[in-house]
Amino acid sequence: MGMRLNTTFPSGRPRGVPRPGQDFERTEITPIQYDPNHPFKCNNFVYRLALPSGVVGSSCKFRQPGCVPIPIGAKEFIPRLSNSEAHGMHQETRVQNEVSMLTLASAALRHIEPHVDYPLPESIKGWGGVTFDDSGAIVSAPMVSVGAGPWSSLEESYRDRLKAALAKTDTNPTFRVGEQRASEGESTPPDNLLYDPATGRITALLDYDFSSIQHPAYEFFRSFATNGGQLCGWLDDNTLQGQEAELLRNAKLSGQFPSPLPTRTDSHDGGLAVDWELAQVWEEALQKLDVKRPSTIPGIDKLADADEVLGSLLPWRLANEDLLRMNQDEDTRAALKRIAEGHLISLLDHLGS
């Protein structure tokens, strides 16, 4: 995990994986969850390695921070190789950031209790990403999804991220007008969780690619989209679906869901319909555990609006290289750009009112 290994191919023997003695021909190397038809570049390539015999020892005299020796006798491994061509990631620090976050999470979850507030080490002094210094301590570093930071305050982080978003629009031809402090995972869908099927309990949190040191509210902006737990900023959508999304947002901010629950409506424009029952179950679970949630985080609605501005300046559908490659129709791009511009103008008018 401490080594940075890059690859651009999904099958065969991964570059950088050491030969297990003379038994390499009997070693099984199996790609995990690789879809050759997936339209987006994989952030990582994951393999299962099964050795014919267990590890007998290690001659390695030096280990990087965050690494531990391979257990003697181990025969199966899950190596994950970062893809240097992945879009939207700061390659210079992404591996160090993830290993640092895993180290923090491991320390926080070492002794599971019903409620644990884990204080970050004093060596982490800013907002953004993390890495290891020369002594092995975890320290502040640039934010992987931005490529800037760290910052001394939350306000400074938003100001700098705003500048970074504007800078990216200047270099993205799609947008050229003249050419017509808590550790947040940032991505926690069900696919990134492992469960014990017997107890229904979560046993592992996966995928720390985009993790960063942020305000606790940030988790609700980036995660929980599939269970109705994600919080968005102000909406100017007057359609039935937009009105329903605004009603759900208000329910999360107040902690009070309407009774009876609205009837679930079908989406006609490719968006996700609101699953009211699931969203209410999620809210009730958060209340039962008495954990931070939108209704208990002061000012989260304003933070959500600021995050919405950042997303509107650089809309994912117009900035992602893979999406642009698949959608090269200029009329469609122009229509998406008009929608994005209209939403940004309405949002700024709302914030200025």
Short mmCIF file of C-alpha atoms in Angstrom, two decimals:
data_model
loop_
_atom_site.label_atom_id
_atom_site.label_comp_id
_atom_site.label_asym_id
_atom_site.label_seq_id
_atom_site.Cartn_x
_atom_site.Cartn_y
_atom_site.Cartn_z
CA MET A 1 0.00 0.00 0.00
CA GLY A 2 2.91 2.30 0.67
CA MET A 3 4.26 1.96 -2.89
CA ARG A 4 2.64 3.91 -5.66
CA LEU A 5 1.86 1.50 -8.48
CA ASN A 6 0.33 2.73 -11.72
CA THR A 7 -1.10 0.67 -14.55
CA THR A 8 -3.27 1.24 -17.59
CA PHE A 9 -4.27 -2.33 -18.30
CA PRO A 10 -6.82 -4.46 -16.39
CA SER A 11 -5.67 -8.04 -16.87
CA GLY A 12 -2.52 -10.12 -16.78
CA ARG A 13 0.32 -9.67 -14.30
CA PRO A 14 0.15 -6.13 -12.79
CA ARG A 15 3.30 -4.09 -13.16
CA GLY A 16 5.12 -3.67 -9.88
CA VAL A 17 3.80 -6.88 -8.24
CA PRO A 18 6.81 -8.99 -7.15
CA ARG A 19 7.32 -12.51 -8.42
CA PRO A 20 6.48 -15.10 -5.72
CA GLY A 21 9.69 -17.13 -6.14
CA GLN A 22 9.67 -19.84 -8.77
CA ASP A 23 5.91 -20.49 -8.37
CA PHE A 24 4.66 -17.51 -10.35
CA GLU A 25 3.15 -19.73 -13.05
CA ARG A 26 0.90 -21.26 -10.39
CA THR A 27 -0.14 -17.90 -8.96
CA GLU A 28 -3.73 -16.92 -9.72
CA ILE A 29 -4.29 -13.26 -10.68
CA THR A 30 -7.95 -12.31 -11.00
CA PRO A 31 -9.30 -8.80 -11.80
CA ILE A 32 -12.08 -7.79 -9.38
CA GLN A 33 -15.22 -5.97 -10.55
CA TYR A 34 -13.62 -4.88 -13.80
CA ASP A 35 -16.08 -3.97 -16.55
CA PRO A 36 -14.36 -3.55 -19.95
CA ASN A 37 -17.44 -1.72 -21.23
CA HIS A 38 -17.57 0.82 -18.39
CA PRO A 39 -17.60 4.27 -20.05
CA PHE A 40 -15.50 6.02 -17.40
CA LYS A 41 -11.84 5.57 -16.53
CA CYS A 42 -11.38 3.43 -13.43
CA ASN A 43 -9.87 5.26 -10.46
CA ASN A 44 -8.03 2.07 -9.55
CA PHE A 45 -7.49 -1.51 -10.74
CA VAL A 46 -8.11 -4.19 -8.12
CA TYR A 47 -6.86 -7.79 -8.26
CA ARG A 48 -7.01 -10.95 -6.19
CA LEU A 49 -3.65 -12.72 -5.95
CA ALA A 50 -3.63 -16.32 -4.72
CA LEU A 51 -0.12 -17.72 -4.13
CA PRO A 52 0.54 -21.48 -4.27
CA SER A 53 2.37 -21.27 -0.93
CA GLY A 54 2.33 -18.85 1.97
CA VAL A 55 4.75 -15.98 2.55
CA VAL A 56 7.72 -17.29 4.54
CA GLY A 57 9.33 -13.97 5.47
CA SER A 58 10.42 -10.59 4.25
CA SER A 59 13.85 -9.18 3.51
CA CYS A 60 12.47 -5.64 3.35
CA LYS A 61 14.45 -3.40 5.71
CA PHE A 62 12.48 -0.22 5.03
CA ARG A 63 8.75 0.42 5.24
CA GLN A 64 6.98 3.63 4.38
CA PRO A 65 4.58 5.25 6.89
CA GLY A 66 1.19 3.57 7.12
CA CYS A 67 2.53 0.15 6.05
CA VAL A 68 2.73 -3.08 8.05
CA PRO A 69 4.58 -6.35 7.35
CA ILE A 70 2.78 -9.02 5.34
CA PRO A 71 1.73 -11.76 7.80
CA ILE A 72 3.83 -14.93 7.56
CA GLY A 73 1.88 -17.67 5.83
CA ALA A 74 -0.45 -15.30 3.95
CA LYS A 75 -1.47 -16.74 0.57
CA GLU A 76 -4.16 -14.34 -0.69
CA PHE A 77 -3.83 -10.61 -1.36
CA ILE A 78 -5.98 -7.80 -2.76
CA PRO A 79 -3.56 -5.30 -4.39
CA ARG A 80 -5.03 -2.09 -5.74
CA LEU A 81 -3.15 -0.15 -8.40
CA SER A 82 -3.96 3.52 -8.90
CA ASN A 83 -4.79 4.61 -12.43
CA SER A 84 -2.71 7.65 -13.37
CA GLU A 85 -5.23 8.50 -16.11
CA ALA A 86 -8.19 8.83 -13.71
CA HIS A 87 -10.00 12.15 -14.17
CA GLY A 88 -10.35 14.80 -11.47
CA MET A 89 -7.63 13.56 -9.11
CA HIS A 90 -4.41 15.21 -7.95
CA GLN A 91 -1.98 12.43 -8.87
CA GLU A 92 0.99 13.79 -6.92
CA THR A 93 -0.60 13.17 -3.50
CA ARG A 94 -3.59 10.86 -4.06
CA VAL A 95 -1.94 7.65 -2.79
CA GLN A 96 -0.33 9.32 0.23
CA ASN A 97 -3.66 11.02 1.03
CA GLU A 98 -5.56 7.74 0.92
CA VAL A 99 -3.05 5.79 3.02
CA SER A 100 -3.02 8.63 5.56
CA MET A 101 -6.82 8.60 5.74
CA LEU A 102 -6.86 4.82 6.13
CA THR A 103 -4.37 5.18 8.99
CA LEU A 104 -6.63 7.74 10.69
CA ALA A 105 -9.74 5.59 10.16
CA SER A 106 -7.94 2.51 11.48
CA ALA A 107 -6.97 4.37 14.64
CA ALA A 108 -10.47 5.76 15.12
CA LEU A 109 -12.16 2.36 14.68
CA ARG A 110 -9.61 0.25 16.56
CA HIS A 111 -11.88 -0.11 19.58
CA ILE A 112 -15.46 0.13 18.37
CA GLU A 113 -17.88 1.74 20.82
CA PRO A 114 -21.48 2.94 20.29
CA HIS A 115 -20.29 6.55 20.02
CA VAL A 116 -16.75 7.68 19.31
CA ASP A 117 -15.55 11.23 18.65
CA TYR A 118 -12.05 10.82 17.28
CA PRO A 119 -9.86 13.92 17.64
CA LEU A 120 -7.51 14.47 14.72
CA PRO A 121 -3.78 14.50 15.52
CA GLU A 122 -2.30 17.91 16.32
CA SER A 123 0.00 17.49 13.31
CA ILE A 124 -3.04 18.07 11.04
CA LYS A 125 -3.38 21.84 11.17
CA GLY A 126 -5.35 22.67 8.03
CA TRP A 127 -8.31 21.82 5.81
CA GLY A 128 -7.81 19.67 2.70
CA GLY A 129 -5.90 16.42 2.20
CA VAL A 130 -3.29 14.64 4.27
CA THR A 131 0.06 12.94 3.73
CA PHE A 132 3.05 11.70 5.72
CA ASP A 133 6.03 13.91 6.56
CA ASP A 134 9.64 12.69 6.73
CA SER A 135 9.13 11.41 10.29
CA GLY A 136 6.00 9.43 9.40
CA ALA A 137 3.53 11.85 11.03
CA ILE A 138 0.25 12.56 9.22
CA VAL A 139 0.18 16.23 8.18
CA SER A 140 -1.98 18.54 6.07
CA ALA A 141 -1.58 18.41 2.27
CA PRO A 142 -3.41 19.46 -0.95
CA MET A 143 -6.99 18.25 -1.43
CA VAL A 144 -6.96 15.41 -3.97
CA SER A 145 -10.11 16.39 -5.86
CA VAL A 146 -8.92 20.02 -6.18
CA GLY A 147 -5.12 19.90 -6.37
CA ALA A 148 -4.83 22.88 -4.01
CA GLY A 149 -4.50 23.49 -0.27
CA PRO A 150 -4.12 22.90 2.56
CA TRP A 151 -6.01 25.87 4.00
CA SER A 152 -5.97 27.50 7.43
CA SER A 153 -9.76 27.96 7.58
CA LEU A 154 -12.98 26.66 6.04
CA GLU A 155 -13.62 30.10 4.53
CA GLU A 156 -10.20 30.08 2.87
CA SER A 157 -10.82 26.59 1.49
CA TYR A 158 -14.06 27.68 -0.21
CA ARG A 159 -12.40 30.83 -1.57
CA ASP A 160 -9.49 28.84 -3.03
CA ARG A 161 -11.74 26.10 -4.41
CA LEU A 162 -13.81 28.80 -6.10
CA LYS A 163 -10.63 30.16 -7.73
CA ALA A 164 -9.63 26.63 -8.78
CA ALA A 165 -13.04 26.03 -10.37
CA LEU A 166 -12.84 29.31 -12.29
CA ALA A 167 -9.30 28.47 -13.43
CA LYS A 168 -10.46 25.10 -14.75
CA THR A 169 -13.27 26.74 -16.73
CA ASP A 170 -10.64 28.95 -18.41
CA THR A 171 -8.72 25.90 -19.65
CA ASN A 172 -11.78 23.82 -20.59
CA PRO A 173 -12.90 24.53 -24.18
CA THR A 174 -16.51 23.71 -23.25
CA PHE A 175 -16.65 26.82 -21.06
CA ARG A 176 -14.73 29.28 -23.24
CA VAL A 177 -17.08 32.15 -23.95
CA GLY A 178 -14.94 33.51 -26.77
CA GLU A 179 -15.21 30.22 -28.60
CA GLN A 180 -18.91 29.71 -28.12
CA ARG A 181 -11.91 19.79 10.04
CA ALA A 182 -13.32 16.08 10.38
CA SER A 183 -12.21 13.31 8.05
CA GLU A 184 -14.74 12.96 5.25
CA GLY A 185 -14.91 10.04 2.84
CA GLU A 186 -16.65 12.08 0.14
CA SER A 187 -17.96 8.94 -1.53
CA THR A 188 -19.89 6.45 0.59
CA PRO A 189 -22.47 4.63 -1.55
CA PRO A 190 -23.48 1.05 -0.60
CA ASP A 191 -20.86 -0.32 -3.01
CA ASN A 192 -18.16 1.15 -0.76
CA LEU A 193 -19.36 -0.67 2.37
CA LEU A 194 -18.89 -4.28 3.43
CA TYR A 195 -21.54 -5.97 5.58
CA ASP A 196 -21.78 -9.06 7.75
CA PRO A 197 -24.83 -10.83 6.23
CA ALA A 198 -25.52 -12.61 9.53
CA THR A 199 -25.74 -9.48 11.69
CA GLY A 200 -26.37 -6.76 9.10
CA ARG A 201 -23.53 -4.73 10.61
CA ILE A 202 -21.00 -2.75 8.58
CA THR A 203 -17.59 -4.43 8.73
CA ALA A 204 -15.51 -2.21 6.44
CA LEU A 205 -15.45 1.22 4.79
CA LEU A 206 -13.82 1.19 1.35
CA ASP A 207 -12.60 3.73 -1.21
CA TYR A 208 -10.78 6.67 0.36
CA ASP A 209 -9.75 8.11 -3.04
CA PHE A 210 -11.44 11.48 -2.52
CA SER A 211 -11.24 11.68 1.28
CA SER A 212 -10.22 14.98 2.86
CA ILE A 213 -10.26 17.02 6.06
CA GLN A 214 -13.54 18.95 5.84
CA HIS A 215 -16.49 20.27 7.79
CA PRO A 216 -18.80 17.40 8.91
CA ALA A 217 -21.50 18.82 6.61
CA TYR A 218 -19.38 17.94 3.57
CA GLU A 219 -20.17 14.23 3.96
CA PHE A 220 -23.84 14.97 3.31
CA PHE A 221 -22.99 16.84 0.10
CA ARG A 222 -20.96 13.98 -1.42
CA SER A 223 -22.27 10.72 0.05
CA PHE A 224 -25.58 8.91 0.72
CA ALA A 225 -27.08 9.69 -2.71
CA THR A 226 -28.61 6.22 -3.12
CA ASN A 227 -30.55 6.24 0.16
CA GLY A 228 -32.02 9.73 0.04
CA GLY A 229 -29.54 11.05 2.60
CA GLN A 230 -27.63 13.47 0.36
CA LEU A 231 -28.27 17.19 0.90
CA CYS A 232 -28.21 19.58 -2.05
CA GLY A 233 -28.14 23.35 -2.19
CA TRP A 234 -30.96 25.70 -3.13
CA LEU A 235 -33.05 24.55 -6.10
CA ASP A 236 -34.74 26.68 -8.74
CA ASP A 237 -36.50 23.76 -10.45
CA ASN A 238 -40.24 24.43 -10.70
CA THR A 239 -41.03 21.01 -12.17
CA LEU A 240 -42.85 18.39 -10.09
CA GLN A 241 -39.57 16.59 -9.51
CA GLY A 242 -37.84 19.82 -8.45
CA GLN A 243 -40.63 20.67 -6.00
CA GLU A 244 -40.36 17.18 -4.52
CA ALA A 245 -36.57 17.53 -4.14
CA GLU A 246 -37.06 20.88 -2.37
CA LEU A 247 -39.62 19.30 -0.02
CA LEU A 248 -37.13 16.53 0.81
CA ARG A 249 -34.38 19.10 1.43
CA ASN A 250 -36.60 20.98 3.89
CA ALA A 251 -37.47 17.72 5.66
CA LYS A 252 -33.77 16.96 6.19
CA LEU A 253 -33.01 20.49 7.41
CA SER A 254 -35.86 20.38 9.94
CA GLY A 255 -35.62 16.70 10.84
CA GLN A 256 -39.39 16.46 10.38
CA PHE A 257 -40.82 14.46 7.49
CA PRO A 258 -44.37 15.14 6.24
CA SER A 259 -47.15 12.82 7.40
CA PRO A 260 -48.45 11.08 5.47
CA LEU A 261 -45.42 10.75 3.22
CA PRO A 262 -45.84 12.04 -0.35
CA THR A 263 -46.50 9.45 -3.03
CA ARG A 264 -43.36 8.53 -4.93
CA THR A 265 -43.38 10.03 -8.44
CA ASP A 266 -41.66 8.68 -11.52
CA SER A 267 -38.87 10.69 -13.09
CA HIS A 268 -39.32 11.56 -16.75
CA ASP A 269 -36.01 13.29 -17.44
CA GLY A 270 -33.45 10.74 -16.29
CA GLY A 271 -33.26 12.03 -12.71
CA LEU A 272 -33.81 9.95 -9.60
CA ALA A 273 -37.29 9.92 -8.06
CA VAL A 274 -37.49 10.44 -4.30
CA ASP A 275 -37.91 7.25 -2.28
CA TRP A 276 -39.65 8.86 0.69
CA GLU A 277 -39.86 5.72 2.81
CA LEU A 278 -36.13 5.02 2.45
CA ALA A 279 -35.22 8.66 3.13
CA GLN A 280 -37.33 8.67 6.30
CA VAL A 281 -35.83 5.38 7.53
CA TRP A 282 -32.36 6.91 7.02
CA GLU A 283 -33.33 10.05 8.98
CA GLU A 284 -34.83 8.00 11.82
CA ALA A 285 -31.67 5.86 12.02
CA LEU A 286 -29.51 8.99 12.34
CA GLN A 287 -31.82 10.34 15.04
CA LYS A 288 -31.76 7.04 16.95
CA LEU A 289 -27.95 7.01 16.95
CA ASP A 290 -27.90 10.73 17.86
CA VAL A 291 -25.19 11.48 15.29
CA LYS A 292 -24.59 14.66 13.30
CA ARG A 293 -27.17 15.17 10.57
CA PRO A 294 -28.43 18.15 8.53
CA SER A 295 -30.99 19.19 11.16
CA THR A 296 -28.31 19.40 13.90
CA ILE A 297 -25.48 21.11 11.97
CA PRO A 298 -25.87 24.92 12.26
CA GLY A 299 -25.57 26.76 8.96
CA ILE A 300 -25.50 23.61 6.81
CA ASP A 301 -28.01 25.13 4.38
CA LYS A 302 -25.59 28.01 3.68
CA LEU A 303 -22.67 25.60 3.24
CA ALA A 304 -24.81 23.54 0.85
CA ASP A 305 -25.54 26.67 -1.20
CA ALA A 306 -21.82 27.51 -1.37
CA ASP A 307 -21.07 23.96 -2.48
CA GLU A 308 -23.84 24.25 -5.09
CA VAL A 309 -22.13 27.36 -6.49
CA LEU A 310 -18.85 25.44 -6.86
CA GLY A 311 -20.64 22.61 -8.64
CA SER A 312 -22.49 25.04 -10.91
CA LEU A 313 -19.29 26.80 -11.97
CA LEU A 314 -17.82 23.54 -13.21
CA PRO A 315 -20.73 21.14 -13.93
CA TRP A 316 -19.63 17.52 -13.98
CA ARG A 317 -21.54 16.77 -17.18
CA LEU A 318 -19.56 19.46 -19.00
CA ALA A 319 -16.16 18.93 -17.38
CA ASN A 320 -15.71 15.16 -17.23
CA GLU A 321 -13.45 14.00 -20.05
CA ASP A 322 -15.18 10.63 -20.44
CA LEU A 323 -18.66 12.16 -20.68
CA LEU A 324 -17.46 14.70 -23.24
CA ARG A 325 -15.85 11.94 -25.28
CA MET A 326 -19.14 10.01 -25.34
CA ASN A 327 -21.22 13.10 -26.07
CA GLN A 328 -19.62 15.08 -28.88
CA ASP A 329 -22.85 16.58 -30.21
CA GLU A 330 -22.31 20.34 -30.03
CA ASP A 331 -26.04 21.13 -29.83
CA THR A 332 -26.45 18.86 -26.80
CA ARG A 333 -23.41 20.39 -25.14
CA ALA A 334 -24.72 23.89 -25.82
CA ALA A 335 -28.10 22.97 -24.31
CA LEU A 336 -26.43 21.58 -21.17
CA LYS A 337 -24.33 24.73 -20.94
CA ARG A 338 -27.44 26.95 -21.14
CA ILE A 339 -29.12 24.93 -18.38
CA ALA A 340 -26.01 25.19 -16.19
CA GLU A 341 -25.69 28.94 -16.79
CA GLY A 342 -29.37 29.49 -16.00
CA HIS A 343 -29.08 27.55 -12.75
CA LEU A 344 -25.95 29.47 -11.72
CA ILE A 345 -27.59 32.84 -12.42
CA SER A 346 -30.70 31.88 -10.44
CA LEU A 347 -28.56 30.58 -7.58
CA LEU A 348 -26.48 33.77 -7.41
CA ASP A 349 -29.67 35.88 -7.55
CA HIS A 350 -31.07 33.84 -4.65
CA LEU A 351 -27.91 34.25 -2.58
CA GLY A 352 -27.82 37.98 -3.28
CA SER A 353 -31.45 38.57 -2.39
#
